Coordinates of C-alpha atoms and ligand atoms in Angstrom, one line a residue:
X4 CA 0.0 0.0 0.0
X5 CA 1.3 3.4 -1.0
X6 CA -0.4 6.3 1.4
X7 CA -2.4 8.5 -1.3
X8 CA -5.6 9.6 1.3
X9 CA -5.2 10.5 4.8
X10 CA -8.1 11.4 7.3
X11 CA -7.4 12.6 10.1
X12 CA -9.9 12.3 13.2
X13 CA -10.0 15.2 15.7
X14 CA -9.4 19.0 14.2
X15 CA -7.9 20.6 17.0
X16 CA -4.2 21.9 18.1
X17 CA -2.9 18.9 17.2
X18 CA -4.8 17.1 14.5
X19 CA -5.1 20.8 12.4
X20 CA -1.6 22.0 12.5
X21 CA -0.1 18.4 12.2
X22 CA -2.2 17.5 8.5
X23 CA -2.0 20.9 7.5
X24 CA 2.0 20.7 7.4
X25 CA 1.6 17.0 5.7
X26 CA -0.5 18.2 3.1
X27 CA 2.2 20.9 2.8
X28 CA 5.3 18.6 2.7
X29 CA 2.9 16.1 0.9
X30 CA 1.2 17.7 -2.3
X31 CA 0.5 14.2 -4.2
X32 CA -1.4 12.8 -0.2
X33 CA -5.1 14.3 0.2
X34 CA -5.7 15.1 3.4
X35 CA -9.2 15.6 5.0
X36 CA -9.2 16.8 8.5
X37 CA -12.9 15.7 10.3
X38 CA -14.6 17.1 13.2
X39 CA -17.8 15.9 15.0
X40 CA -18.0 19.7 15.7
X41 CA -19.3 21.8 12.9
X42 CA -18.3 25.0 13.9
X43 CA -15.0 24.0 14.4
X44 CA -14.9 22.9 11.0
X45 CA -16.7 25.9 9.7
X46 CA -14.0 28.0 10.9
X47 CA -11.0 26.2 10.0
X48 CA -12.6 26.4 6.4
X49 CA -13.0 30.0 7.0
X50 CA -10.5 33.5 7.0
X51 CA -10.0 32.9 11.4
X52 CA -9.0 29.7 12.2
X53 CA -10.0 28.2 15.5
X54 CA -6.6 28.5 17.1
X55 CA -4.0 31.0 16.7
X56 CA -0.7 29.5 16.0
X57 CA 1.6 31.1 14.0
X58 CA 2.5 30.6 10.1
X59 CA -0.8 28.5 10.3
X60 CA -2.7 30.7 8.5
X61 CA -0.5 30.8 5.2
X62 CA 0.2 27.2 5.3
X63 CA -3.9 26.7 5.3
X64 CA -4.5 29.3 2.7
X65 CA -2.1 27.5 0.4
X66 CA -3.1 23.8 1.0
X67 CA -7.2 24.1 1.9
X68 CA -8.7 23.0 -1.0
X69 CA -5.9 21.8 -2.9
X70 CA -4.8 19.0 -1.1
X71 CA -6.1 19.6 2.6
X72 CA -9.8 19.5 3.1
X73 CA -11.7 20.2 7.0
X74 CA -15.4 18.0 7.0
X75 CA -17.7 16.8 9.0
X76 CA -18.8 13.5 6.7
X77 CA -16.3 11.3 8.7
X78 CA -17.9 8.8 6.9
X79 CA -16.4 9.5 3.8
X80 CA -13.2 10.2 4.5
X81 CA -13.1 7.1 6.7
X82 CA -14.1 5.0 3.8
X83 CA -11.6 6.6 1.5
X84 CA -8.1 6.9 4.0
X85 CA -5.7 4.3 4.0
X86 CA -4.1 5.9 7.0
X87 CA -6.1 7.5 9.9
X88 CA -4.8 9.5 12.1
X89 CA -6.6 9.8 15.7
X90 CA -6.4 13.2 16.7
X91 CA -9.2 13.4 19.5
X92 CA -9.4 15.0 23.1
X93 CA -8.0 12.9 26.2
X94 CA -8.9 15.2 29.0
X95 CA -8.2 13.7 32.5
X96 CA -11.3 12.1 33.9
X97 CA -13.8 13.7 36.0
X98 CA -15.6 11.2 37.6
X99 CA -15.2 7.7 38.2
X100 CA -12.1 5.3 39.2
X101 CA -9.0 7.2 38.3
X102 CA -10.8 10.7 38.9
X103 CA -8.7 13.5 38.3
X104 CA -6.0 11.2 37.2
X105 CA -6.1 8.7 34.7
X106 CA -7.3 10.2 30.9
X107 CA -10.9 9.9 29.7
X108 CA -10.4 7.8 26.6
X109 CA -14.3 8.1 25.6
X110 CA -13.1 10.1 22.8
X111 CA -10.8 7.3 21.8
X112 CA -12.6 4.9 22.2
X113 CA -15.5 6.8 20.0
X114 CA -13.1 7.2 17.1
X115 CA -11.8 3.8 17.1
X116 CA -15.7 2.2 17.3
X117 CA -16.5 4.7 14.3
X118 CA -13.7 3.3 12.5
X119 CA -14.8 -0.2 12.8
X120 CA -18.5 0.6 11.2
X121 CA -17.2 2.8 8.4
X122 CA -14.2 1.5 7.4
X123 CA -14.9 -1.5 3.9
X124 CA -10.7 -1.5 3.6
X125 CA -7.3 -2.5 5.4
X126 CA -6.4 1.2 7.0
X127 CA -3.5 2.0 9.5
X128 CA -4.5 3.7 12.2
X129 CA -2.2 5.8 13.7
X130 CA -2.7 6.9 17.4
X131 CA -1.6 11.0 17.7
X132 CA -3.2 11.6 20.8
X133 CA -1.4 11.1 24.1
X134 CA -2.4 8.4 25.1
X135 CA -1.7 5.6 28.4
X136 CA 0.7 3.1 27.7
X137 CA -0.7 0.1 25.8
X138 CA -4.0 2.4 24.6
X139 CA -2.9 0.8 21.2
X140 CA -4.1 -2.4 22.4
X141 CA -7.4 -1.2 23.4
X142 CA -8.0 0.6 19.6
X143 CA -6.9 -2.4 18.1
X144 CA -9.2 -5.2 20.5
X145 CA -12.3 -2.7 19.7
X146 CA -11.4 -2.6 16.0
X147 CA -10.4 -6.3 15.7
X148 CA -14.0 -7.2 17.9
X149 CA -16.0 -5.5 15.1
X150 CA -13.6 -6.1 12.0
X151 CA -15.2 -6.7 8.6
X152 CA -14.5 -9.7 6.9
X153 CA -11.5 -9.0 4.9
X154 CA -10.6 -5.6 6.3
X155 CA -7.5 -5.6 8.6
X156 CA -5.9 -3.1 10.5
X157 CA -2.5 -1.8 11.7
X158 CA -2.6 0.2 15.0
X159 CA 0.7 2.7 15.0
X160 CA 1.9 5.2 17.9
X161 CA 2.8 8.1 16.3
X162 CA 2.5 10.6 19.5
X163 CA 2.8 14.4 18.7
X164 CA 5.7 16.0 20.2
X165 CA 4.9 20.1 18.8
X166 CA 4.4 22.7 21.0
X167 CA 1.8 25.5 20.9
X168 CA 2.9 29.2 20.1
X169 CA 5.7 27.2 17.7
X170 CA 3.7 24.1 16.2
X171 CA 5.0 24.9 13.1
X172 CA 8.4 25.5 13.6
X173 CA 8.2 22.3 15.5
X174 CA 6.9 20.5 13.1
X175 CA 9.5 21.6 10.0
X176 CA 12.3 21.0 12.1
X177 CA 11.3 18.5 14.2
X178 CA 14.0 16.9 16.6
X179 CA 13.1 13.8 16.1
X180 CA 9.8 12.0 14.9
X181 CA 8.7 8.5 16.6
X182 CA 7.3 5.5 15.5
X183 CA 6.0 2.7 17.3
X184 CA 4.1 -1.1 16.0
X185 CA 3.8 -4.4 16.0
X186 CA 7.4 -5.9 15.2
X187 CA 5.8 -8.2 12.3
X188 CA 5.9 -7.8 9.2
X189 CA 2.7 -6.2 8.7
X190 CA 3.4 -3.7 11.3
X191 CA 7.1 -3.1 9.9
X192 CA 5.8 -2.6 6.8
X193 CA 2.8 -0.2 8.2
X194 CA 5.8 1.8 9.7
X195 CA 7.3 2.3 7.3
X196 CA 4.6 3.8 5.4
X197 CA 4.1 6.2 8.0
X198 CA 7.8 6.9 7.5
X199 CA 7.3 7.8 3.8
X200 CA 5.3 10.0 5.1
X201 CA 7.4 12.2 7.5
X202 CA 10.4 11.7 4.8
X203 CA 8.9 13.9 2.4
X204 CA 10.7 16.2 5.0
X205 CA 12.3 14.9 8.2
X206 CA 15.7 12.8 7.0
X207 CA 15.4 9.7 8.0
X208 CA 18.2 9.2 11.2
X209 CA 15.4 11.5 13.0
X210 CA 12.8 9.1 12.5
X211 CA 12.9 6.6 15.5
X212 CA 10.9 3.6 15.6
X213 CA 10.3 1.3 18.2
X214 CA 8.3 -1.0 19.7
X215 CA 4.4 0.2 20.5
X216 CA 4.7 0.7 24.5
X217 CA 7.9 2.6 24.3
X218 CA 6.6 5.2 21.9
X219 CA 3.2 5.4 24.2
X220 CA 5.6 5.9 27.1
X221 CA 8.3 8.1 25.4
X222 CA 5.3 10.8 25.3
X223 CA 4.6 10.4 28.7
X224 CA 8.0 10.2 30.1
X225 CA 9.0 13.1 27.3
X226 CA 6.1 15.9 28.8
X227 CA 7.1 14.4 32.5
X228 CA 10.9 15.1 32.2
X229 CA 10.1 18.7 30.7
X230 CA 7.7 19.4 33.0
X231 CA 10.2 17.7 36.3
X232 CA 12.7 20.6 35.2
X233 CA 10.6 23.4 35.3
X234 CA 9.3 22.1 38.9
X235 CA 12.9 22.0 39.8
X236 CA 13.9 25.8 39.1
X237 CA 10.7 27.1 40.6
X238 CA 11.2 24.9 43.9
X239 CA 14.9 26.4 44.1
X240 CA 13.0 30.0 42.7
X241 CA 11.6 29.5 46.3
X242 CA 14.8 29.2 47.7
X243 CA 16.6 32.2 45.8
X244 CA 14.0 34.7 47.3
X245 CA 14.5 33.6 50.8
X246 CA 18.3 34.0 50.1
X247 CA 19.2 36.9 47.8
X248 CA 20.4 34.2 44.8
X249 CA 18.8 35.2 41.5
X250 CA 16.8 32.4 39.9
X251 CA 17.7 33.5 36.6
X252 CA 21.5 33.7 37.2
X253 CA 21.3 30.0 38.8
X254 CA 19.1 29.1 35.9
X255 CA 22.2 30.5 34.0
X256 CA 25.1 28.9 35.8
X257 CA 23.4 25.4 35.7
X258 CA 22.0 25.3 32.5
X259 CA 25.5 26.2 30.5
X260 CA 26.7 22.5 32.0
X261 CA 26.4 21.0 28.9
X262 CA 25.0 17.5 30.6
X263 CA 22.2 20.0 31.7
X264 CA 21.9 22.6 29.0
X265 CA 19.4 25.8 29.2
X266 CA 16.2 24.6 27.9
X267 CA 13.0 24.6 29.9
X268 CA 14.8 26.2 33.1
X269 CA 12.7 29.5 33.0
X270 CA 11.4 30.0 36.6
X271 CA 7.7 31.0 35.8
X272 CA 4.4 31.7 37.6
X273 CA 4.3 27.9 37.0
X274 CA 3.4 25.4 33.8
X275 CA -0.2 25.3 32.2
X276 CA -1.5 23.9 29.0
X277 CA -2.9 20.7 27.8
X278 CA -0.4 18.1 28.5
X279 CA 2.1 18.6 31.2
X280 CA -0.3 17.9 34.1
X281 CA -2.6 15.5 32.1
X282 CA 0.4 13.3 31.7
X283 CA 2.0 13.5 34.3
X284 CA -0.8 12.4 36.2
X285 CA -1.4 9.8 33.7
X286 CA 1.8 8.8 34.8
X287 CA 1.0 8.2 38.1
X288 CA -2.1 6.6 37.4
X289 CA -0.3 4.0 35.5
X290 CA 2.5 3.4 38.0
X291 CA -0.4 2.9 40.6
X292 CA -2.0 0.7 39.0
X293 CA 1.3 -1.3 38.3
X294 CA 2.2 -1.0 42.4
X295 CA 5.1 1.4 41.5
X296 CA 3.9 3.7 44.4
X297 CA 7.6 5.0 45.1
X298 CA 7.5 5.6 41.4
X299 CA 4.3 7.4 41.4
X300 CA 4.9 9.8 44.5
X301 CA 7.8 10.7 42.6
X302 CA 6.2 11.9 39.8
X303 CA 3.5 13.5 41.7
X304 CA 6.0 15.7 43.2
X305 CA 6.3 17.6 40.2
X306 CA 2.8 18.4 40.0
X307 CA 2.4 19.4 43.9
X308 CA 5.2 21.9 43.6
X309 CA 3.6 23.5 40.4
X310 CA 0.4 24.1 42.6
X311 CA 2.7 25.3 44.9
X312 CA 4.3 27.7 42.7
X313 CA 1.0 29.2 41.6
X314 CA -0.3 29.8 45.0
X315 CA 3.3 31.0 46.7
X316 CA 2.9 33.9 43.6
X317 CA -0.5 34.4 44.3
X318 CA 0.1 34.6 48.0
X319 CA 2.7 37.1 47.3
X320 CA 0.1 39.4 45.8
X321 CA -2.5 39.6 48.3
X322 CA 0.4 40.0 51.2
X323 CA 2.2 42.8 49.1
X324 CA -1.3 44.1 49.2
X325 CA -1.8 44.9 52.7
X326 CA -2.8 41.2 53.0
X327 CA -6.2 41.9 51.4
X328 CA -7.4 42.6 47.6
X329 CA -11.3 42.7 48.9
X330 CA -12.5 46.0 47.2
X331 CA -9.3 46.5 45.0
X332 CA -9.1 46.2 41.4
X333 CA -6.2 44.1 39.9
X334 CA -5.0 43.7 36.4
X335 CA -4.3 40.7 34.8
X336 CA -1.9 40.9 31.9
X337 CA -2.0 37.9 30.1
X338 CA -4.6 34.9 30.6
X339 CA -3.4 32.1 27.7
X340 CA -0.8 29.6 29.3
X341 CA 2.0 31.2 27.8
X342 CA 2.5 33.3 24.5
X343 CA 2.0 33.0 21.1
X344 CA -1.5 30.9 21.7
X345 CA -4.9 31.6 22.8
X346 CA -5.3 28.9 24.4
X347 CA -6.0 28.6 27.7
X348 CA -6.3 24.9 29.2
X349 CA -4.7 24.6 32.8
X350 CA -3.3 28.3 32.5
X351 CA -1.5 29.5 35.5
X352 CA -3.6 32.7 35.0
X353 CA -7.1 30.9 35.9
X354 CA -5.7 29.9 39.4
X355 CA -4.6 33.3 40.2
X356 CA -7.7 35.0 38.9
X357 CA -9.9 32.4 41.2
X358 CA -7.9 33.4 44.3
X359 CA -8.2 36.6 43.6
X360 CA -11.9 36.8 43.1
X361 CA -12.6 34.4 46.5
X362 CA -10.7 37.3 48.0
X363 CA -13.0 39.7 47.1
X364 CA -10.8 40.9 44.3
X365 CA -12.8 42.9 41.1
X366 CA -10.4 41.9 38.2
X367 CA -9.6 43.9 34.4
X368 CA -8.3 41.1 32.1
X369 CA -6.5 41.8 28.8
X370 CA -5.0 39.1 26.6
X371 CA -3.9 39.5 23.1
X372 CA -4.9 36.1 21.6
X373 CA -7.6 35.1 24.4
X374 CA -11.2 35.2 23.3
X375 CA -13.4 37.2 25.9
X376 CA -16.0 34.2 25.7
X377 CA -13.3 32.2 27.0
X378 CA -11.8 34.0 29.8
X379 CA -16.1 34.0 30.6
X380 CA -16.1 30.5 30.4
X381 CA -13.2 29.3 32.3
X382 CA -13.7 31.7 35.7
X383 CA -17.2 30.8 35.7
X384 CA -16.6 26.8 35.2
X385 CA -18.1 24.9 38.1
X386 CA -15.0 23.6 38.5
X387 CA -13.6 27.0 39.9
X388 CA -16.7 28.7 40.7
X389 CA -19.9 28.7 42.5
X390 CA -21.5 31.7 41.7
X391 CA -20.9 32.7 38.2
X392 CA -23.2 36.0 38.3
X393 CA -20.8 36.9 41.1
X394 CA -18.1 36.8 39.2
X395 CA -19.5 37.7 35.8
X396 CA -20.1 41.0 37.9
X397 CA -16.3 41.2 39.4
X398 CA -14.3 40.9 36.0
X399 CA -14.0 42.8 32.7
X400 CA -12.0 42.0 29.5
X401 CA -10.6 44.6 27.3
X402 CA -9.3 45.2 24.2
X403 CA -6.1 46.9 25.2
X404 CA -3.3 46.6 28.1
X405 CA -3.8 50.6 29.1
X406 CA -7.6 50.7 29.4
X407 CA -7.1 47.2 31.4
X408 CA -4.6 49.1 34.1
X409 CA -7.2 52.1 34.5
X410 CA -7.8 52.8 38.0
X411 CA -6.0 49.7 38.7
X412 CA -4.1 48.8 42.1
X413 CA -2.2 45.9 41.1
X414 CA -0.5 44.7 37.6
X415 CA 0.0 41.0 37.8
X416 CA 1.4 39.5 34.5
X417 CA 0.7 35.8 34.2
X418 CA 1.7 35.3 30.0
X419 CA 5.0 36.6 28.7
X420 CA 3.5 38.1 25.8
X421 CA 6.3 40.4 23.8
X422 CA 3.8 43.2 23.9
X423 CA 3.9 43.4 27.6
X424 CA 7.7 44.3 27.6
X425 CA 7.1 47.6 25.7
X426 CA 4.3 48.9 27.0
X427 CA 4.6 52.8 28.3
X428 CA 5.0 52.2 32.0
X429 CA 5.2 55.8 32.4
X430 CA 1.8 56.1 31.3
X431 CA 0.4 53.0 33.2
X432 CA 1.9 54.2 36.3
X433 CA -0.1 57.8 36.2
X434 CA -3.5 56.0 35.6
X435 CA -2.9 53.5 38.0
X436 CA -4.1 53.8 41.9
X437 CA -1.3 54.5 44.7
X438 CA 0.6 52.6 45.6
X439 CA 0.9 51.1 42.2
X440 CA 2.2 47.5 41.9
X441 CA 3.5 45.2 39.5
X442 CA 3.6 41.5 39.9
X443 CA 5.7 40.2 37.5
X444 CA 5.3 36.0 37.3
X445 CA 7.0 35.7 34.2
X446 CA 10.2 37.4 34.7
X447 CA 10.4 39.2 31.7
X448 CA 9.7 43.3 32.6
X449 CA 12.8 45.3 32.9
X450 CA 12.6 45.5 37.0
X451 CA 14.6 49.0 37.7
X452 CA 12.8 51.0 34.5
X453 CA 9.6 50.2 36.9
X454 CA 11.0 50.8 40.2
X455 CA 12.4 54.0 38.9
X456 CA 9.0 55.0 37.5
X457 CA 7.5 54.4 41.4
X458 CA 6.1 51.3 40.9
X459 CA 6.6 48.6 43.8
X460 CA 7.8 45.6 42.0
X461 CA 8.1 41.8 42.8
X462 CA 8.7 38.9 40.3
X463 CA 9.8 34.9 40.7
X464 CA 12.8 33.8 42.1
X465 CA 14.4 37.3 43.3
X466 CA 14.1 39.5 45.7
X467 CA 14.2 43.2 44.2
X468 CA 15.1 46.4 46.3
X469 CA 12.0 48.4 46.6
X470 CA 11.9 52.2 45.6
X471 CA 13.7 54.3 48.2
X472 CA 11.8 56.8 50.2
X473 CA 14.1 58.7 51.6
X474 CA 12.1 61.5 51.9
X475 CA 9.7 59.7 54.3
X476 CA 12.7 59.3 56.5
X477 CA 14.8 61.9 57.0
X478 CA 17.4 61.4 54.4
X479 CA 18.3 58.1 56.3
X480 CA 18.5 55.3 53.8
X481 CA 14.8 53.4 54.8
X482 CA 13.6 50.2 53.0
X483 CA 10.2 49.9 52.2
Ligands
UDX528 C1 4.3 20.6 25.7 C2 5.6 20.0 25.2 O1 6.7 20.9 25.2 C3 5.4 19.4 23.8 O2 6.5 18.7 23.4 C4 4.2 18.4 23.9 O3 3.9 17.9 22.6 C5 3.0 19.1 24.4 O4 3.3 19.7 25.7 P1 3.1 23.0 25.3 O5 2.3 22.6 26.6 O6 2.3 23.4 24.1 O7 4.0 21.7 24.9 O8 4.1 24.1 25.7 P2 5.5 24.3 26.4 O9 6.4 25.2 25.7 O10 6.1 22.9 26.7 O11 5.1 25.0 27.8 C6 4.3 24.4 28.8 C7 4.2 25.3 30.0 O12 5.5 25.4 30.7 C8 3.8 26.7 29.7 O13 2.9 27.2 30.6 C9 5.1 27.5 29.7 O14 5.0 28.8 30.0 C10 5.8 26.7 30.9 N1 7.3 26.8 30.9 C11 8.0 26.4 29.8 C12 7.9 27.4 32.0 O15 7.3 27.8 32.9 N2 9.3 27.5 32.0 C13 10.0 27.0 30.9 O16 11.3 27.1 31.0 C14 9.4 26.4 29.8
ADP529 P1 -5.9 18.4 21.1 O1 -5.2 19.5 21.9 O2 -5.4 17.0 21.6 O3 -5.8 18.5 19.6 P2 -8.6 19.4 21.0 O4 -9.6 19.4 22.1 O5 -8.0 20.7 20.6 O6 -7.5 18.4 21.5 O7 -9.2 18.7 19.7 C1 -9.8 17.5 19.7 C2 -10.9 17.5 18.7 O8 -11.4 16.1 18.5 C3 -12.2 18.3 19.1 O9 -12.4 19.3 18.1 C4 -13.3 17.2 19.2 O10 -14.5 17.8 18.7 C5 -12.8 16.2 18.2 N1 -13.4 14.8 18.4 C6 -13.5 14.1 19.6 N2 -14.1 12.9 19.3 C7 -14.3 12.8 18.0 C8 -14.8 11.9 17.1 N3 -15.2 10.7 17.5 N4 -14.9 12.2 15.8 C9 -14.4 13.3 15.3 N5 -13.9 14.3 16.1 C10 -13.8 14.1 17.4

């Protein structure tokens, strides 16, 4: 079998960005990307796509139509595919045995049943989404348990390693693409399919294959060793502030040991998005369930201290505040889990606009890729909320970073958006209420241009010297 039709089940941040660079690299392979969800389709086949990423646009624009097509008759593209991707939704589960833990693979399973009663020919299915190790095996028992005479499959683990805010870039030039089947011949030979594939582009020594379990658990252990380091500098971010040490210099020192190197040691607010949590929870679950319960603690770890890194900074606002925002307005700069996306799925920004709000806190969000809907959505979840009138009532969005500080007490920055380093300060500070303050939990503001303007500043990992009001103290040096 030569690949000529792919389909790809699931159009979201991964399955969209992920066919439409195939169907770039891949001009002779029609892809068609299929959502149960017709609006989502409807706006990937329109001028705004459903999810900012950059150089996405351009790449749909010259593929959509051509050779890249976004439906909702999953039937027919089913039918017609010799390779299907599964691209759906894995959220962690929120009810049940493994609550809160071990992923929801409803939508799996969904796609792989749908499979079975569409598909007339041999297809290989390819597994995108993370996934628990040996979710292969589930596909394939529900595929083989409803298999048509004459129709066989070939499950793959093909798990998607591209972040958001550079999916693109990260696709191109992937480091490395993995590959993992059945070691028969039938599942060689549906690797290397899949390998044609990726070759139109990647060169093949980046193209790893391996057996199915260690590509499932590659993704896992890949998200949970990223995710481990970023836990680690914002532990010892902790420690700097009690001492006087400068996260970012540590960050520095350690990271230009070569065994280390610099990547992923950026002392933050703490991690968000999709997958870090989900997977390293995931994680856990499995080693649970295998009675690895040192194992499992170990990995937990990482996501205790990233709850305890978002409330320590979220702590540190309220205290700085005269240990109470009740009746204060505060700014949020920033609500997507980090820049360059809009989206905002376990965003750091969410668990300091909850505490704020419990606290009595009226809050002015602006985000530059962040639809106000969402923002909407997410504070008044009933995961994070009781009342949403209540806090309907105590927040705003806006359109622009200056109207958002208006009358404002408190700037705290939770997404290191570019824009946010050149803003006029100057001009913030003068509409802003006195004291003004800036919390900076992405460590990217220039500290002394704001402490010089009169702002009280505090960021992750160091302790800054606060403005010095000599005046209040009769030319004796005083610390505030
Ligand atoms: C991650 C993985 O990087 C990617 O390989 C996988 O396919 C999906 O999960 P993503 O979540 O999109 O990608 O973004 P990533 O750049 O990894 O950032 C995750 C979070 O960690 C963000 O909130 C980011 O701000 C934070 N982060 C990242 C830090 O706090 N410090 C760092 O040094 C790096
Ligand atoms: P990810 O970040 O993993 O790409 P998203 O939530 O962005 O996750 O996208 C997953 C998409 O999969 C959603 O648009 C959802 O509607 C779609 N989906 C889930 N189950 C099915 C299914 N059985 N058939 C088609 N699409 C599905």
């Amino acid at each position: 079998m030569v690949v000529k039709k792919i389909c790809c089940v699931g159009a979201g941040y991964v399955g969209g960005p992920t066919c439409s660079v195939i169907a770039l690299k891949c001009p002779e392979i029609h892809v068609t990307v299929v959502d149960l969800s017709k609006s989502r389709i409807d706006q990937w086949n329109s001028d705004k796509l459903p999810i900012y990423e950059p150089g996405l646009d351009e790449i749909v624009k010259q593929c959509r139509g051509r050779n890249l097509f976004f439906s909702t008759d999953i039937e027919t593209a089913i039918l017609e595919a010799d390779l299907i991707f599964i691209s759906v939704n894995t959220p962690t589960k929120t009810i049940g045995n493994g609550k809160g833990r071990a992923p929801d693979l409803k939508y799996v399973e969904g796609a792989a049943r749908m499979i079975a009663e569409i598909a007339q020919s041999d297809k290989i299915v390819v597994e995108k989404s993370t996934v628990p190790v040996r979710a292969a095996e589930s596909i394939l028992k529900i595929l083989s348990a409803n298999q048509k005479p004459g129709v066989s499959y070939q499950i793959l683990s093909n798990p998607e390693f591209l972040a958001e805010g550079t999916a693109i870039n990260d696709l191109i030039n992937a480091d490395r693409v993995l590959i993992g089947g059945e070691e028969s011949p039938k599942g060689k030979a549906a690797i290397e399919e899949l390998c044609g594939i990726y070759e139109h582009w990647i060169p093949r020594e980046k193209i790893f294959t391996t057996n199915t379990w260690s590509s499932e658990l590659s993704k896992l252990a890949a998200n949970a060793m990223l995710a481990q380091r970023i836990s680690s500098i914002n532990s010892l971010s902790a420690v700097c502030e009690a001492t006087g040490a400068d996260v970012s210099e540590v960050a520095t020192a350690v990271g230009l040991d070569s065994r280390i190197g610099s990547k992923f040691l950026q002392a933050s607010i703490g991690f968000g998005g999709s997958c870090f949590q989900k997977d390293i929870l995931n994680l856990v679950y499995i080693c649970e369930c295998l009675n690895l319960p040192e194992v499992a603690a170990y990995w937990q770890q990482v996501v205790d201290m990233n709850e305890y890194q978002k409330s320590r900074f979220t702590a540190k606002v309220i205290q700085s505040l005269f240990n109470t925002v009740s009746g204060k307005t505060v700014t949020i700069l920033g609500f997507a889990f980090k820049k360059n996306t809009g989206d905002t799925r376990e965003t750091p920004a969410i668990h300091v606009a909850k505490t704020l709000l419990d606290e009595g806190a009226t809050l002015k969000i602006y985000d530059p890729k962040v639809e106000e809907d969402q923002i909407y959505y997410d504070l008044t979840h009933p995961a994070v909320c009781e009342s949403p009138e209540t806090v309907k009532k105590a927040i705003s969005v806006y359109h622009d970073a200056y109207s958002a500080c208006e009358n404002s007490h408190a700037i705290v920055l939770c997404t290191e958006w570019d824009e946010f380093k050149t803003l006029d300060y100057h001009k913030i500070y003068h509409v802003m209420m006195k004291p003004a303050y800036v919390f900076d939990g992405r460590k990217i503001l220039d500290h002394q241009t704001l402490i010089d303007i009169g702002f009280h500043v505090q960021t992750i990992g160091k302790t800054l010297q606060r403005p010095l009001l000599t005046r209040f103290c009769g030319g004796n040096t005083c610390m505030h």
